[in-house]
PDB file of C-alpha atoms in Angstrom:
ATOM      1  CA  ILE A  27       0.943   7.910 -12.697  1.00 60.00           C
ATOM      2  CA  GLY A  28       2.397   4.469 -10.729  1.00 65.00           C
ATOM      3  CA  LEU A  29       3.274   1.642 -12.909  1.00 68.00           C
ATOM      4  CA  CYS A  30       1.121   2.403 -14.997  1.00 71.00           C
ATOM      5  CA  GLY A  31       3.368   5.745 -15.661  1.00 74.00           C
ATOM      6  CA  THR A  32       6.257   3.705 -15.701  1.00 72.00           C
ATOM      7  CA  GLY A  33       5.246   1.246 -18.160  1.00 73.00           C
ATOM      8  CA  PHE A  34       4.478   3.841 -20.858  1.00 76.00           C
ATOM      9  CA  LYS A  35       7.665   5.575 -20.062  1.00 79.00           C
ATOM     10  CA  GLN A  36       9.834   2.561 -20.168  1.00 77.00           C
ATOM     11  CA  GLY A  37       8.019   0.032 -22.113  1.00 76.00           C
ATOM     12  CA  MET A  38       9.254  -3.716 -21.144  1.00 76.00           C
ATOM     13  CA  ALA A  39      12.010  -2.556 -19.031  1.00 75.00           C
ATOM     14  CA  GLY A  40       9.690  -1.422 -16.496  1.00 72.00           C
ATOM     15  CA  ALA A  41       7.682  -4.769 -16.113  1.00 73.00           C
ATOM     16  CA  PHE A  42      10.442  -6.956 -16.309  1.00 76.00           C
ATOM     17  CA  PHE A  43      11.928  -5.236 -12.790  1.00 74.00           C
ATOM     18  CA  GLU A  44       8.432  -5.963 -11.364  1.00 74.00           C
ATOM     19  CA  PHE A  45       8.504  -9.810 -12.721  1.00 78.00           C
ATOM     20  CA  GLY A  46      11.874 -10.346 -11.289  1.00 80.00           C
ATOM     21  CA  SER A  47      10.482  -9.781  -7.940  1.00 81.00           C
ATOM     22  CA  MET A  48       8.316 -13.068  -8.302  1.00 84.00           C
ATOM     23  CA  PRO A  49      11.421 -15.452  -7.631  1.00 87.00           C
ATOM     24  CA  LEU A  50      12.472 -13.289  -4.249  1.00 85.00           C
ATOM     25  CA  LEU A  51       8.643 -13.327  -3.019  1.00 84.00           C
ATOM     26  CA  LEU A  52       8.765 -17.189  -3.990  1.00 88.00           C
ATOM     27  CA  VAL A  53      11.877 -17.095  -1.765  1.00 87.00           C
ATOM     28  CA  LEU A  54      10.854 -15.251   1.086  1.00 82.00           C
ATOM     29  CA  GLY A  55       8.040 -17.137   1.298  1.00 85.00           C
ATOM     30  CA  TRP A  56       9.655 -20.388   1.818  1.00 89.00           C
ATOM     31  CA  VAL A  57      11.817 -19.527   4.130  1.00 86.00           C
ATOM     32  CA  PHE A  58      10.044 -17.173   6.227  1.00 83.00           C
ATOM     33  CA  LEU A  59       6.527 -18.906   5.899  1.00 85.00           C
ATOM     34  CA  PRO A  60       7.848 -21.943   8.856  1.00 88.00           C
ATOM     35  CA  THR A  61       9.528 -19.335  11.331  1.00 84.00           C
ATOM     36  CA  TYR A  62       5.705 -17.545  10.717  1.00 83.00           C
ATOM     37  CA  ILE A  63       3.993 -20.739  11.178  1.00 87.00           C
ATOM     38  CA  ARG A  64       5.945 -22.265  14.291  1.00 88.00           C
ATOM     39  CA  LEU A  65       6.070 -18.163  16.182  1.00 85.00           C
ATOM     40  CA  HIS A  66       1.608 -18.838  15.291  1.00 88.00           C
ATOM     41  CA  VAL A  67       2.290 -15.263  14.033  1.00 87.00           C
ATOM     42  CA  SER A  68       0.837 -13.926  10.635  1.00 83.00           C
ATOM     43  CA  THR A  69       2.522  -9.984  10.412  1.00 84.00           C
ATOM     44  CA  MET A  70       5.969  -8.891  10.224  1.00 85.00           C
ATOM     45  CA  PRO A  71       5.063  -6.525  13.529  1.00 88.00           C
ATOM     46  CA  GLY A  72       3.828 -10.451  15.437  1.00 88.00           C
ATOM     47  CA  PHE A  73       7.161 -11.910  14.654  1.00 88.00           C
ATOM     48  CA  LEU A  74       8.945  -8.879  15.789  1.00 90.00           C
ATOM     49  CA  GLU A  75       7.112  -8.445  18.856  1.00 91.00           C
ATOM     50  CA  ALA A  76       7.360 -12.605  18.973  1.00 89.00           C
ATOM     51  CA  ARG A  77      10.909 -12.364  18.657  1.00 89.00           C
ATOM     52  CA  TYR A  78      12.636  -8.800  19.803  1.00 93.00           C
ATOM     53  CA  GLY A  79       9.490  -7.983  22.229  1.00 92.00           C
ATOM     54  CA  LYS A  80       6.525  -5.276  22.139  1.00 94.00           C
ATOM     55  CA  TYR A  81       8.866  -2.045  22.311  1.00 96.00           C
ATOM     56  CA  CYS A  82      10.488  -3.401  18.569  1.00 94.00           C
ATOM     57  CA  ARG A  83       6.987  -4.068  17.343  1.00 93.00           C
ATOM     58  CA  THR A  84       5.894  -0.365  18.040  1.00 93.00           C
ATOM     59  CA  VAL A  85       9.204   1.059  16.630  1.00 94.00           C
ATOM     60  CA  TYR A  86       8.651  -1.067  13.204  1.00 93.00           C
ATOM     61  CA  GLY A  87       4.735   0.054  13.536  1.00 90.00           C
ATOM     62  CA  LEU A  88       5.554   4.011  13.910  1.00 92.00           C
ATOM     63  CA  LEU A  89       7.993   4.062  11.409  1.00 93.00           C
ATOM     64  CA  SER A  90       5.641   1.935   8.453  1.00 90.00           C
ATOM     65  CA  LEU A  91       3.442   4.435   9.309  1.00 86.00           C
ATOM     66  CA  VAL A  92       5.533   7.349   8.649  1.00 89.00           C
ATOM     67  CA  ALA A  93       7.152   5.500   5.524  1.00 88.00           C
ATOM     68  CA  TYR A  94       3.178   4.779   4.154  1.00 84.00           C
ATOM     69  CA  VAL A  95       1.788   8.427   4.802  1.00 80.00           C
ATOM     70  CA  LEU A  96       5.076  10.070   3.055  1.00 82.00           C
ATOM     71  CA  THR A  97       5.250   7.294   0.387  1.00 81.00           C
ATOM     72  CA  LYS A  98       2.142   5.957  -0.734  1.00 81.00           C
ATOM     73  CA  ILE A  99      -0.616   8.499   0.482  1.00 83.00           C
ATOM     74  CA  ALA A 100       1.353  11.288  -0.695  1.00 83.00           C
ATOM     75  CA  ALA A 101       1.817   9.681  -4.180  1.00 83.00           C
ATOM     76  CA  ALA A 102      -2.159   8.430  -4.751  1.00 84.00           C
ATOM     77  CA  LEU A 103      -2.980  11.954  -3.218  1.00 86.00           C
ATOM     78  CA  PHE A 104      -0.550  13.893  -6.035  1.00 87.00           C
ATOM     79  CA  ALA A 105      -1.583  11.642  -8.533  1.00 86.00           C
ATOM     80  CA  ALA A 106      -5.456  12.039  -7.940  1.00 88.00           C
ATOM     81  CA  ALA A 107      -4.575  15.882  -7.660  1.00 89.00           C
ATOM     82  CA  VAL A 108      -2.786  15.700 -11.307  1.00 89.00           C
ATOM     83  CA  LEU A 109      -5.885  13.503 -12.760  1.00 88.00           C
ATOM     84  CA  PHE A 110      -8.523  16.440 -11.371  1.00 90.00           C
ATOM     85  CA  ASN A 111      -6.283  19.213 -12.343  1.00 91.00           C
ATOM     86  CA  VAL A 112      -6.522  17.747 -16.117  1.00 91.00           C
ATOM     87  CA  MET A 113     -10.033  16.904 -16.075  1.00 91.00           C
ATOM     88  CA  LEU A 114     -11.448  19.194 -14.666  1.00 91.00           C
ATOM     89  CA  GLY A 115      -9.120  22.229 -14.189  1.00 91.00           C
ATOM     90  CA  TRP A 116      -9.559  22.005 -10.322  1.00 90.00           C
ATOM     91  CA  ASN A 117      -6.455  23.536  -8.309  1.00 91.00           C
ATOM     92  CA  ARG A 118      -4.129  20.284  -7.108  1.00 89.00           C
ATOM     93  CA  TYR A 119      -3.967  21.870  -3.471  1.00 90.00           C
ATOM     94  CA  LEU A 120      -8.087  22.040  -3.287  1.00 91.00           C
ATOM     95  CA  SER A 121      -8.678  18.917  -4.433  1.00 90.00           C
ATOM     96  CA  SER A 122      -5.789  17.299  -2.561  1.00 89.00           C
ATOM     97  CA  GLY A 123      -7.461  18.262   0.803  1.00 89.00           C
ATOM     98  CA  ILE A 124     -10.803  17.277  -0.438  1.00 90.00           C
ATOM     99  CA  LEU A 125      -9.528  13.917  -1.317  1.00 88.00           C
ATOM    100  CA  ILE A 126      -8.188  14.135   2.186  1.00 88.00           C
ATOM    101  CA  VAL A 127     -11.237  14.992   3.920  1.00 91.00           C
ATOM    102  CA  LEU A 128     -13.491  12.615   2.062  1.00 88.00           C
ATOM    103  CA  THR A 129     -11.441   9.711   2.031  1.00 84.00           C
ATOM    104  CA  GLY A 130     -10.822  10.267   5.858  1.00 85.00           C
ATOM    105  CA  THR A 131     -14.439  10.524   6.742  1.00 88.00           C
ATOM    106  CA  TYR A 132     -15.714   8.049   4.370  1.00 84.00           C
ATOM    107  CA  THR A 133     -12.932   5.476   6.223  1.00 82.00           C
ATOM    108  CA  VAL A 134     -13.953   6.449   9.928  1.00 85.00           C
ATOM    109  CA  LEU A 135     -17.537   6.175   9.585  1.00 85.00           C
ATOM    110  CA  GLY A 136     -17.717   3.505   7.136  1.00 82.00           C
ATOM    111  CA  GLY A 137     -14.497   1.536   9.571  1.00 80.00           C
ATOM    112  CA  MET A 138     -12.544  -0.982   7.620  1.00 77.00           C
ATOM    113  CA  LEU A 139     -15.663  -2.838   6.504  1.00 85.00           C
ATOM    114  CA  ALA A 140     -16.090   0.272   3.898  1.00 84.00           C
ATOM    115  CA  VAL A 141     -12.549   0.390   3.137  1.00 82.00           C
ATOM    116  CA  VAL A 142     -12.762  -3.242   2.244  1.00 86.00           C
ATOM    117  CA  TYR A 143     -16.259  -2.676  -0.213  1.00 88.00           C
ATOM    118  CA  THR A 144     -13.894  -0.244  -2.080  1.00 85.00           C
ATOM    119  CA  GLU A 145     -11.300  -2.271  -2.967  1.00 86.00           C
ATOM    120  CA  LEU A 146     -14.073  -4.944  -3.713  1.00 90.00           C
ATOM    121  CA  LEU A 147     -15.512  -2.620  -6.198  1.00 90.00           C
ATOM    122  CA  GLN A 148     -12.274  -1.192  -7.851  1.00 86.00           C
ATOM    123  CA  THR A 149     -11.202  -4.817  -8.053  1.00 87.00           C
ATOM    124  CA  VAL A 150     -14.083  -5.391  -9.946  1.00 89.00           C
ATOM    125  CA  VAL A 151     -14.143  -2.450 -12.548  1.00 86.00           C
ATOM    126  CA  LEU A 152     -10.433  -2.966 -12.675  1.00 81.00           C
ATOM    127  CA  ILE A 153     -10.445  -6.443 -14.194  1.00 86.00           C
ATOM    128  CA  ILE A 154     -13.509  -5.587 -16.627  1.00 81.00           C
TER     129      ILE A 154
END
């Protein structure tokens, strides 16, 4: 599932692919950071608004949202559904629906602070 599955299937080739992105990220930081500081922005949508206007920022935000939902969230839900199917014998579609309702409710009721605390707990668990 995810990078763990890639590492298992491809071995060091998958790891080298990820390591290869580090120099590119450093170059992007060196190129874009001065521009971001000069324009007093901290995000890509903020940069697009400062450079091209609010319409460009809105279009980028909507495209990013759709892409995120169709790729990242769908993959995470599918991975969790497979995990529940293998470990507990649950139906994949039913467990996906339950996960959507639970995480949506948790996020709406708890707000961003609840999400931050969840990420903090997951980080501690992953490090241990």
